[in-house]
Every structure is written in C-alpha cells, then in structure tokens.
Amino acid sequence: MALSVGLDTALTGLRAAQTATDVVSHNIANANTDGFTRQVVDFQAIPAVQGWGLSNAFGVPRPGLGVDASDIRRLRDAFLDFQYRDANSQSSMYQRMVDAFDKLQVVFNEPTDGGLNAQIAQFFSSFRDVASQPESVAARASVVQNAANMTSEVNRVAQQLVDLRKELDQQVSLKVQQINTITSQVADLNQQIVATELQNGNASDLRDRRDLLVDQLSGLVPLHTTEDAKGSLTIYTQDRAIVDGAAVIKLTTVPDGANSGLQKVVYDDQSQQPVTVGGGELGALLAARDQVVPQQQQALDALAQQLITSVNAAHQAGYGLDNSTGLDFFVGNSALTIGVSGTLLQSPEKLALSSQPNEPGNSDNASAIVGLQSQPLMSGGTATLEDFYRTLVATLGVGAQKAQAQSQNQQLVLQGIEQQRQGGSGVSLDEESTNLIRFQRAYEASARVVTVVDGMLDTLINRTGVLG
Amino acid sequence: MRITDRVMLDRVNANLQANLERLSDLQQQLSGGKRIRRPSDDPADTVTALRYRSQLALNAQYERGLDAARVRLGATDTALGQLGDLLQRAHELAVQGGTVTVGPAEMQDLAAEVGQLLNGAVTLGNTNFAGQYIFAGTKTLTSPFALSGAPPTAYTFVGNSSQTAVDIGAGAPFPTNVDGNAACGPALSVLIKLRNDLAAGDHVAVGSDVSSLQTALDTTLQVRGDVGARMNRVQALQSEIGQSQAYLQQLDAQTEDLDIADAVVKLTSQQAVYEAALRVAARASQSSLLDFLR
C-alpha cells in the first residue's frame, strides 16, 4: 500500500474539519437569526477498498480511507413545528379577540358617570324632577334636553359599533393580502428547495426561511402541512390546499350581500368557495366582526326599540300644556336613529305630562313614564331597561375576561413550545465554541499526519539506499 | 433540556415583560383609585357598581323631589297661617258687630274692614308660588278663586281637587298640595256672608256668623295641621334617604374603589420583584465559554 494513501486520508480529515468549522461559523453567525436552525455535519468513515484480491495482500490488513463529511443537517423536530403552529393559531386568535373586546369596552365606557347607565337613569329622573313643577316650560325643556343627551349617547355608541365593524372588515382584507404574500413566497421556496436538493445541495437555510413563513402564516389562519419526498411543502387550510408545490391558490375578498356588504373570504379560483377559518388572526377578526360586535348591536337596538315603543305609547296617552295629545316622544327605530321628536325639542310645552286636558299641574302621565323604569319590559318580561343594559355590559366584560385568560394561557403554551423548539434547534454559543476547539484539534492532528507522512516519504525517497 | 443563549434571553425578556405589565397595572389602579376600570376587570362587580350608581342617582333625585315638596308645603303652610290670622280678626269684628249697641255707621265701617279681609282671603287663596297657584289642584296656571257680584255675593272656584305629588320611590307618591276649595272655600263663604250681614246692619245674623267663623277657622287649622305633619314626614324621609345614600356610597366604594393599603403593598412587592428580575437580566449570559478560551 502506497504511502501517498496516508496523505489522501489526512486530506479528507483536513477537509472534514474545515467543513465542520465552516458550519460552526455559520451557526455562530446566525445565533440571533429568527427561524434559524442549528446545523451539524454528518461524518462518515470511508471504508477500505475491498475485493480484486487486494484484501490482506501480502498479509497486510487494509485500513479505511479517511472521513467523508457526507451531509449538513438541520436539527429540527417536525412534531414541535406542528405543535407550535397549532398553538400559534390559537394564541393569535385570542390576542386579536382581546384587542376587539378592548375596543368594545372603550366604546361602552362603563362604569363612568357619562355612560349609558347613568344617562338612562338621568332620563327617567328628569321626568320625576318635572313632576313637582309640570307647568314650568323651563323644567320641561330640561326633560327634553336630558332625553336628547341620552339619545345622542345611544347614537354615539351605535355609530362607534358600526365603525368598529368597518375597521375589522378592513383588517380582514389586509390579512388576506398578507396570507397571499406568504403563500407566494412559500411556493417560490418550494421550487428552490426541490431544485437545490435534486443536485444534492444543502437547502437548510431555504428550509429555515420556509418554516419561518409557515410559522407566520399559522398566526393568520389555522393550517397543516405535508412534505413530499422531493422536499416540496403542501399547506392546507381547513378546507383545501392553498400551496401545493409551486402552485398557489390565493384567497380574496368579495362583498357579501347577505352580510351587509362586508367582505367574504373566498378561494380566488373558479370555485369562489368560502374559506372556513376557525382560528388565527383572520378567524378572530371574522368572529369579532360577525358575532361579537353584531351581538352588542342587536342588544343595543333592542333596548332602543323598547325605549321608543314604551315611552311613545305612554307619551301619546297624555296631554301637553297646550292640550296637544297623541304625540310621539321619540323618533327613529334603532339605536342609530333614535332621537327626541323635533316637535318636542322646539315646543317643550307639548310634552304630555298630564293625564287630563286643561290640567297644567297634573303630572300623572310623567309618573306613568317614570313607571316604565321599573317595569320588566325586556328579555320577555324578565328585565327592566336598565337591567338589560347592565347585563349587556356584564356580557361584554365576561367575554373580554375570558378572551384575556385564554390569550394568556395560549401565550404560555406557545412560549413553552417555542422554548422546547429553541432547545433543540437554537444555537448554543458554548456548544459551538466547544465544537470549534474539537474541529481545530482535529485539523491540527490531520495536518500533523501530513507532516509525518511527508517525513516518511522523505526517508523513503531521499535517504533509502544512501549509505553512511 | 438543552439550554441555548437565545432561550435564556427570551425567557428573561418574557419574564421582564410580564413583571412590568403587572407593575404598570398596579400603578394604573393606584393612580386612578378605582379597582374596576373596565367591565372585564370584574364583570359581576361592574354590574353591582352600576346598580349602586343608579340607586345613588335615584336617591339624589328623591331628595330633590322632597325638597320641592317641602318648599311647596311651606308656602301652603304660610298661606294657611295668614288665612287663620285673617279669620281671627274677622271673628273679633263679628263679635263686635253682634253687639246691639253698635250703631249703623259703625256697622258700615266693620263691613268695609271685613270687605278688606275678604279681598285678602281671596288673594291668599290665589297664592302663586314659583309659577304655581298652590290651591288650584292641578289647574296650577289659572288663579282659582274669584268673587262674583258687587258687592260680592258668592265666590267661584275654577281649580279642581286633584292631587299634585312627587315620586319618593317606595310606596305611593307623596302629595304636595291641599284641596284648595276645602281649605279656603268655607272661609270665603263665611266672610262674604259676614260682610253682607254687617252691611245690612243685621246684628242677629252677624251673631250667628260668629260660630260659622269658628268652624271655618277650625277647618283651616285642621288643614294646616295636616300640612305640618307632612312637612315632618318630609324631614324624616330626607334623613332616611341621607342615611341610605351614605350607606350606598360606602357599598359602591367597597365595590369599585381600590383598597389603597393592599394595592400599595402589592406595588411595593411587585417593584422588588421587578428589580430582582432586572438584576438577574443584567447577569444573564454575562459569561460564556468564550471568556475562558485563549
């Protein structure tokens, strides 16, 4: 066996140590890169060449031929990725829900002295106040004014709920655009990864980028993925694949006539199939837009409508200072449109406080209107107007509290999984430093082998056969 | 578990964030003085607090209503008192006029004075307080009493006997007026008759008017007694409501307000925890293997 084989063997050692050092260097450089997975070199011993009658020729056993840095691998656990993405969908959804509830709570602005609870009480109180001087036009004007304050507060809340819904709708379109951007990038990366790996190239960093994008996507919509043998990733929503190899099925939004013209999320192909979104930011936005806010709107509308119906009925039965009767107190038919009748705003003397004509000091009808405050008019005759409103506020509070708790829980779960993932995939500088020493020593030793073989060759070539 | 630098730093970061959030929450509570700032802080207590607030506002309204009632009853009491004085004076004049020794000229003088008293009584019956004719029932914008005939032979009443009242919460509304015709009518009738009897110089008739005057005076006093009793009731109710207000305010504060001492203790301990976390963060990852390699 030739001495030069020893040189070749040492050379594989040098190369392997150099490759390993390069990988360590890459790891250290990316210690703080988002989504980076630490890489390791797989070493393989090159076995001795066997056969051709060479083995044990001349009775000498044949050693192996050195080392091969066969592969550079990412250390990543696919199951943790799956768990992370699942938790991320949940966590992002609850986080968005908390945002929506926070905005709702600001809209209702309770408990304060200016909120609707105080305004409704004030409205009825003003009818009690005027009862001690029903003939005073000034006192009547203050009743009408208090009522107008209350209706404008109802209008403000209703309008802000409409605005909130519009804002959520705009965010839906925005999130759909983000999803499309990500899925296009994933499809591009799919192509690059397949091409690179077909040529036995190292696609680790491309895979890291793809995984990071999928992580981000999981925050927007719940998803699951499969990877084929060639390394191409398929991403499924709850309905169907949105990325398959290089192909992307984009999502788009179309105005939904059945839902007040708000945006409906559909697959942007011939099917125009609606997308099922049970989580992620998109899911939260849709749930807040189509359930949470409308629920509050309906409750507020019910309150306004009952107020209009009951107060109007009672008011119509009474008589004003000028004996006018049969007049409505409120106009409008919803929380957004409720207002005090213009006639009464202009002429408070028409306010029907008396139960009889020609009795300016009679305030029996004012008492009848005051009586509405304690009557169970709402929820099928089980709650007063104020009870109903307070229940509405409580429901809002409970919803917000629940979303906050769930959001916190999911964040903890997510953090736990991320730590586990980082534990496996993250770069430890101590570890890399140790590896650096290891590979440096290996390099030095291989270099030493070259020197030794060189010396042996020198002996063989220059000294052999020379006497003295 | 394999620990990397990133895991450590991320953990430190997350913990610092959580600590700071709790700290800021406590500071916000303390600076606002309220435990409940949004319904989600405590949905059940939010509803309770809203209920207390409504009840407090309602009670404040009842207090205003009772104030109005007290003032109006006060005005009624004053008017009835003056009417009583006036009837007292008429009684003296009638006793004088009932004596046969009083001559025709003097009888005319007495008749003139009773005429003045009659006008005074009508004015009292038409007492207008803060824009309301207080003896007119619910027809509070029309002056209820007028005399007919010259010299007057009768009086007319265009008010009614309906009640005006304020809502004081539990129970029936609290009446704030008296039946004007029942309170002032007998006085007016007897004064008209007395004036006419005096003008006619009829000593016997005048003598019989004395007892009618006494009856009218009794009626007035009786009504006035009722008004006085109601004023006492107003006072009692006001003090009752005042007490219940104080109690409600206390309950509301217990529900909504922050336990300052408790919050300050929590804040202090949270501050200590935060500082400790900061100290740990400063030391985290300070050393690595790299420090020891040459």
XYZ file of N, CA and C in Angstrom, chain A residues 30-36 38 102 105-106 110-114 117-118 121-122 125-135 321 357-364 367 370 373 386-387 389-391 393-401 404 408 415-416 418-434 437, chain B residues 1-12 14-15 21 34 36-55 57-62 64-65 68-69 72 129-133 137-142 158 160 162-169 173 176-177 256 287-291 293-294:
474
model
N -25.390 32.999 12.851
C -26.855 33.066 12.825
C -27.494 32.846 14.187
N -26.661 32.963 15.242
C -27.184 32.674 16.573
C -28.456 33.480 16.853
N -28.568 34.677 16.271
C -29.726 35.514 16.560
C -30.670 35.679 15.370
N -30.512 34.821 14.363
C -31.405 34.924 13.205
C -32.725 34.228 13.509
N -33.832 34.930 13.253
C -35.143 34.329 13.505
C -35.333 33.109 12.625
N -35.813 32.057 13.217
C -36.145 30.882 12.432
C -34.950 30.030 12.064
N -33.738 30.444 12.474
C -32.554 29.671 12.098
C -32.492 28.379 12.898
N -29.983 25.256 14.006
C -28.547 24.938 14.035
C -28.285 23.751 13.126
N -61.255 44.946 23.876
C -60.766 46.194 24.471
C -61.423 47.391 23.799
N -65.009 47.715 24.869
C -65.169 48.246 26.231
C -64.961 49.755 26.242
N -64.058 50.225 25.382
C -63.856 51.674 25.288
C -65.112 52.335 24.733
N -67.950 52.061 30.398
C -68.569 51.829 31.699
C -67.534 51.223 32.641
N -67.624 51.390 33.929
C -68.573 52.255 34.634
C -68.047 53.692 34.749
N -68.794 54.630 34.214
C -68.467 56.045 34.367
C -69.750 56.820 34.614
N -69.600 58.095 34.949
C -70.783 58.923 35.174
C -71.399 59.379 33.864
N -70.661 59.205 32.746
C -71.185 59.679 31.471
C -71.743 58.571 30.607
N -75.573 53.867 31.260
C -76.256 53.513 32.509
C -76.711 54.779 33.238
N -75.787 55.743 33.355
C -76.115 56.998 34.026
C -77.127 57.804 33.210
N -80.718 56.453 33.572
C -81.241 56.825 34.894
C -81.603 58.311 34.910
N -80.745 59.115 34.306
C -80.965 60.563 34.263
C -82.234 60.900 33.486
N -85.086 60.159 35.714
C -85.069 61.095 36.836
C -85.615 62.456 36.436
N -85.328 62.868 35.200
C -85.767 64.195 34.793
C -87.294 64.249 34.739
N -87.925 63.083 34.465
C -89.395 63.058 34.492
C -89.914 63.180 35.926
N -89.129 62.671 36.889
C -89.520 62.839 38.288
C -89.341 64.292 38.709
N -88.237 64.877 38.249
C -87.972 66.272 38.605
C -89.085 67.189 38.137
N -89.521 66.959 36.896
C -90.512 67.869 36.324
C -91.873 67.654 36.991
N -92.055 66.515 37.644
C -93.354 66.231 38.260
C -93.708 67.243 39.345
N -92.696 67.876 39.957
C -93.022 68.842 41.003
C -93.319 70.230 40.423
N -93.040 70.435 39.142
C -93.449 71.696 38.517
C -93.729 71.501 37.024
N -94.795 70.725 36.766
C -95.074 70.388 35.369
C -95.474 71.601 34.521
N -95.896 72.697 35.191
C -96.338 73.842 34.399
C -95.170 74.711 33.944
N -99.165 71.057 27.842
C -99.709 72.291 28.415
C -100.738 72.910 27.480
N -106.698 66.767 29.983
C -106.536 68.074 29.326
C -106.804 69.190 30.329
N -106.253 70.344 30.066
C -106.518 71.528 30.889
C -106.078 71.395 32.335
N -105.118 70.541 32.609
C -104.621 70.453 33.981
C -103.107 70.620 33.985
N -102.645 71.837 33.921
C -101.205 72.074 33.806
C -100.408 71.540 35.000
N -101.052 71.423 36.175
C -100.324 70.956 37.351
C -100.360 69.446 37.503
N -101.044 68.777 36.576
C -101.184 67.331 36.644
C -99.934 66.678 36.043
N -99.273 65.799 36.819
C -98.063 65.154 36.291
C -98.213 63.637 36.308
N -99.488 63.184 36.248
C -99.722 61.737 36.316
C -99.102 60.999 35.144
N -95.540 60.465 35.711
C -95.369 59.326 36.614
C -95.502 58.021 35.843
N -92.276 57.502 34.210
C -91.307 57.104 35.237
C -91.493 55.621 35.591
N -89.530 52.750 34.109
C -88.168 52.454 34.571
C -88.117 51.140 35.354
N -82.896 49.065 32.351
C -81.560 49.236 32.937
C -80.895 47.887 33.222
N -81.683 46.918 33.746
C -81.148 45.572 33.970
C -80.579 45.036 32.677
N -79.522 46.606 30.055
C -78.284 47.279 29.645
C -77.109 46.797 30.493
N -77.374 46.648 31.797
C -76.283 46.205 32.674
C -75.846 44.789 32.319
N -76.818 43.945 31.941
C -76.477 42.591 31.511
C -75.607 42.650 30.265
N -73.557 45.012 29.444
C -72.200 45.405 29.861
C -71.485 44.218 30.514
N -72.239 43.465 31.329
C -71.633 42.324 32.009
C -71.199 41.273 30.994
N -72.063 41.002 30.002
C -71.728 40.024 28.968
C -70.437 40.424 28.276
N -70.343 41.707 27.987
C -69.137 42.236 27.355
C -67.917 42.000 28.245
N -68.079 42.301 29.539
C -66.971 42.130 30.480
C -66.544 40.682 30.584
N -67.539 39.789 30.668
C -67.225 38.364 30.788
C -66.502 37.884 29.531
N -66.999 38.305 28.370
C -66.356 37.920 27.108
C -64.912 38.381 27.068
N -64.699 39.629 27.472
C -63.352 40.199 27.447
C -62.443 39.452 28.415
N -63.006 39.174 29.598
C -62.217 38.483 30.620
C -61.799 37.092 30.141
N -59.128 37.333 27.534
C -57.838 37.667 28.157
C -57.200 36.428 28.771
N -53.794 34.622 27.534
C -52.625 34.426 28.405
C -52.209 32.956 28.448
N -45.120 29.841 24.410
C -43.766 30.088 24.908
C -43.076 28.782 25.267
N -43.845 27.888 25.906
C -43.280 26.597 26.302
C -42.795 25.822 25.086
N -42.106 27.011 22.137
C -41.011 27.720 21.477
C -39.685 27.450 22.207
N -39.763 27.379 23.539
C -38.536 27.096 24.287
C -38.019 25.701 24.000
N -38.970 24.764 23.913
C -38.581 23.397 23.589
C -37.944 23.352 22.216
N -38.571 24.095 21.299
C -38.086 24.101 19.935
C -36.702 24.737 19.873
N -36.581 25.856 20.584
C -35.287 26.532 20.629
C -34.247 25.653 21.289
N -34.692 24.866 22.303
C -33.777 23.973 22.989
C -33.163 22.987 22.010
N -33.981 22.513 21.069
C -33.458 21.571 20.099
C -32.745 22.245 18.941
N -33.306 23.365 18.506
C -32.829 23.943 17.252
C -31.965 25.170 17.418
N -31.967 25.749 18.613
C -31.256 27.010 18.793
C -29.749 26.821 18.862
N -29.045 27.893 18.654
C -27.595 27.849 18.676
C -27.118 28.134 20.097
N -26.302 27.211 20.650
C -25.676 27.478 21.934
C -24.232 27.871 21.684
N -23.871 29.078 22.131
C -22.513 29.563 21.836
C -21.463 28.711 22.539
N -21.811 28.247 23.739
C -20.860 27.398 24.463
C -20.573 26.127 23.668
N -21.672 25.562 23.178
C -21.555 24.311 22.448
C -20.733 24.520 21.167
N -21.035 25.615 20.471
C -20.320 25.886 19.221
C -18.838 26.147 19.507
N -18.577 26.836 20.629
C -17.171 27.094 20.989
C -16.451 25.776 21.222
N -17.132 24.852 21.918
C -16.519 23.545 22.179
C -16.234 22.822 20.860
N -13.231 24.099 19.129
C -11.967 23.552 19.656
C -11.747 22.152 19.105
N -33.198 19.452 29.621
C -33.443 20.250 28.415
C -32.189 21.019 28.041
N -31.953 21.070 26.759
C -30.787 21.791 26.261
C -31.135 23.282 26.307
N -30.244 24.035 26.965
C -30.489 25.468 27.082
C -29.552 26.222 26.153
N -30.135 27.092 25.353
C -29.279 27.918 24.493
C -29.334 29.358 24.993
N -28.404 30.153 24.492
C -28.361 31.563 24.916
C -29.677 32.254 24.600
N -30.231 31.938 23.442
C -31.454 32.568 22.993
C -32.615 32.225 23.928
N -32.661 30.916 24.287
C -33.734 30.503 25.198
C -33.649 31.305 26.485
N -32.427 31.446 27.004
C -32.264 32.173 28.261
C -32.698 33.618 28.126
N -32.200 34.253 27.073
C -32.508 35.671 26.901
C -34.005 35.885 26.641
N -34.598 34.972 25.835
C -36.036 35.086 25.555
C -36.847 34.955 26.831
N -36.428 34.021 27.684
C -37.135 33.811 28.949
C -37.029 35.055 29.823
N -35.810 35.569 29.923
C -35.590 36.769 30.737
C -36.475 37.900 30.214
N -39.272 37.673 28.418
C -40.697 37.421 28.657
C -41.041 37.708 30.112
N -40.149 37.282 31.023
C -40.419 37.495 32.446
C -40.380 38.974 32.802
N -45.652 44.427 33.180
C -47.078 44.557 32.926
C -47.860 44.596 34.242
N -59.385 53.410 41.272
C -60.502 52.500 41.023
C -59.977 51.094 40.760
N -62.100 48.817 39.431
C -62.737 48.446 38.165
C -62.602 49.600 37.194
N -61.800 49.407 36.169
C -61.687 50.458 35.154
C -62.439 50.072 33.891
N -62.518 48.756 33.650
C -63.281 48.260 32.515
C -64.127 47.104 33.020
N -65.251 46.803 32.330
C -66.102 45.704 32.800
C -65.318 44.405 32.970
N -64.311 44.166 32.130
C -63.601 42.887 32.207
C -62.766 42.770 33.474
N -62.508 43.895 34.156
C -61.756 43.814 35.404
C -62.514 42.976 36.425
N -63.828 43.051 36.407
C -64.676 42.241 37.270
C -66.125 42.406 36.828
N -66.574 41.552 35.886
C -67.906 41.742 35.293
C -69.022 41.774 36.342
N -68.952 40.863 37.319
C -70.048 40.791 38.297
C -70.102 42.075 39.116
N -68.929 42.532 39.586
C -68.909 43.741 40.399
C -69.208 44.983 39.566
N -68.928 44.928 38.263
C -69.284 46.056 37.401
C -70.790 46.279 37.446
N -71.526 45.166 37.315
C -72.990 45.266 37.338
C -73.465 45.803 38.688
N -72.857 45.276 39.755
C -73.229 45.748 41.093
C -72.957 47.242 41.208
N -71.787 47.665 40.737
C -71.417 49.080 40.830
C -72.391 49.940 40.027
N -72.758 49.456 38.843
C -73.699 50.228 38.011
C -75.036 50.361 38.735
N -75.430 49.266 39.424
C -76.704 49.299 40.149
C -76.633 50.317 41.290
N -75.512 50.303 42.027
C -75.340 51.273 43.117
C -75.383 52.701 42.576
N -74.675 52.907 41.452
C -74.641 54.252 40.876
C -76.052 54.723 40.519
N -76.852 53.811 39.903
C -78.217 54.177 39.523
C -79.029 54.514 40.767
N -78.875 53.666 41.807
C -79.661 53.887 43.021
C -79.254 55.202 43.688
N -78.104 57.853 42.165
C -78.669 58.940 41.369
C -80.155 59.083 41.662
N -80.822 57.912 41.796
C -82.261 57.913 42.058
C -82.550 58.566 43.409
N -81.771 58.196 44.418
C -81.969 58.760 45.748
C -81.730 60.266 45.738
N -80.697 60.695 44.999
C -80.423 62.123 44.910
C -81.639 62.820 44.315
N -82.282 62.126 43.360
C -83.481 62.694 42.739
C -84.625 62.760 43.758
N -84.785 61.685 44.544
C -85.831 61.692 45.577
C -85.611 62.856 46.539
N -84.197 65.688 45.850
C -84.635 66.913 45.165
C -86.148 67.030 45.195
N -86.836 65.887 44.922
C -88.296 65.878 44.923
C -88.839 66.282 46.281
N -88.496 69.939 46.852
C -89.569 70.677 46.165
C -90.850 70.586 46.987
N -91.151 69.379 47.502
C -92.364 69.173 48.299
C -92.324 70.037 49.562
N -92.910 73.692 48.780
C -94.289 73.960 48.398
C -95.227 73.844 49.604
N -97.022 80.386 43.932
C -95.664 80.112 44.390
C -94.871 79.500 43.245
N -93.794 80.169 42.895
C -92.910 79.683 41.816
C -93.712 79.308 40.576
N -94.664 80.187 40.218
C -95.409 79.961 38.986
C -96.581 79.011 39.125
N -96.851 78.537 40.369
C -97.965 77.609 40.559
C -98.986 78.224 41.503
N -100.276 78.163 41.115
C -101.346 78.518 42.065
C -101.506 77.313 42.954
N -105.437 72.865 42.764
C -105.415 71.470 42.339
C -104.364 71.311 41.261
N -104.726 70.694 40.141
C -103.761 70.532 39.055
C -103.903 71.629 38.002
N -104.881 72.553 38.186
C -105.028 73.654 37.214
C -104.158 74.814 37.683
N -102.903 74.520 37.804
C -101.985 75.418 38.516
C -101.658 76.702 37.785
N -102.124 76.842 36.552
C -101.813 78.068 35.816
C -102.963 79.071 35.838
N -104.091 78.690 36.453
C -105.247 79.585 36.493
C -105.472 80.001 37.943
N -112.344 77.780 40.176
C -112.169 77.143 38.865
C -111.041 76.109 38.887
N -109.426 72.432 40.726
C -110.029 71.122 40.991
C -109.432 70.541 42.263
N -107.781 67.739 42.411
C -106.757 66.715 42.108
C -105.479 66.958 42.895
N -104.747 65.839 43.019
C -103.535 65.884 43.831
C -102.302 66.152 42.959
N -101.385 66.964 43.460
C -100.054 67.004 42.845
C -99.134 66.264 43.816
N -98.152 65.583 43.259
C -97.324 64.719 44.118
C -95.934 64.567 43.545
N -94.994 64.194 44.396
C -93.660 63.838 43.905
C -93.404 62.371 44.213
N -92.590 61.748 43.355
C -92.253 60.340 43.499
C -91.131 60.219 44.530
N -91.354 59.405 45.555
C -90.286 59.229 46.541
C -89.872 57.774 46.624
N -90.016 57.075 45.488
C -89.568 55.691 45.451
C -90.624 54.763 45.977
N -97.019 57.976 45.715
C -96.407 59.292 45.541
C -96.733 60.190 46.727
N -98.219 66.944 47.476
C -97.581 68.222 47.801
C -98.590 69.359 47.857
N -99.895 69.069 47.680
C -100.875 70.173 47.737
C -102.037 69.799 48.653
N -66.204 49.378 43.930
C -65.475 49.957 42.801
C -64.067 50.399 43.166
N -21.434 35.605 31.135
C -20.221 34.818 30.890
C -20.538 33.696 29.927
N -19.546 33.317 29.120
C -19.693 32.157 28.260
C -18.321 31.500 28.168
N -18.311 30.375 27.557
C -17.076 29.627 27.409
C -15.999 30.484 26.747
N -16.482 31.391 25.851
C -15.548 32.226 25.097
C -14.640 33.035 26.013
N -15.170 33.381 27.223
C -14.365 34.169 28.153
C -13.133 33.406 28.641
N -11.533 30.861 26.900
C -10.677 30.318 25.847
C -9.603 31.334 25.504
N -8.459 30.833 25.209
C -7.418 31.766 24.798
C -7.017 31.502 23.362
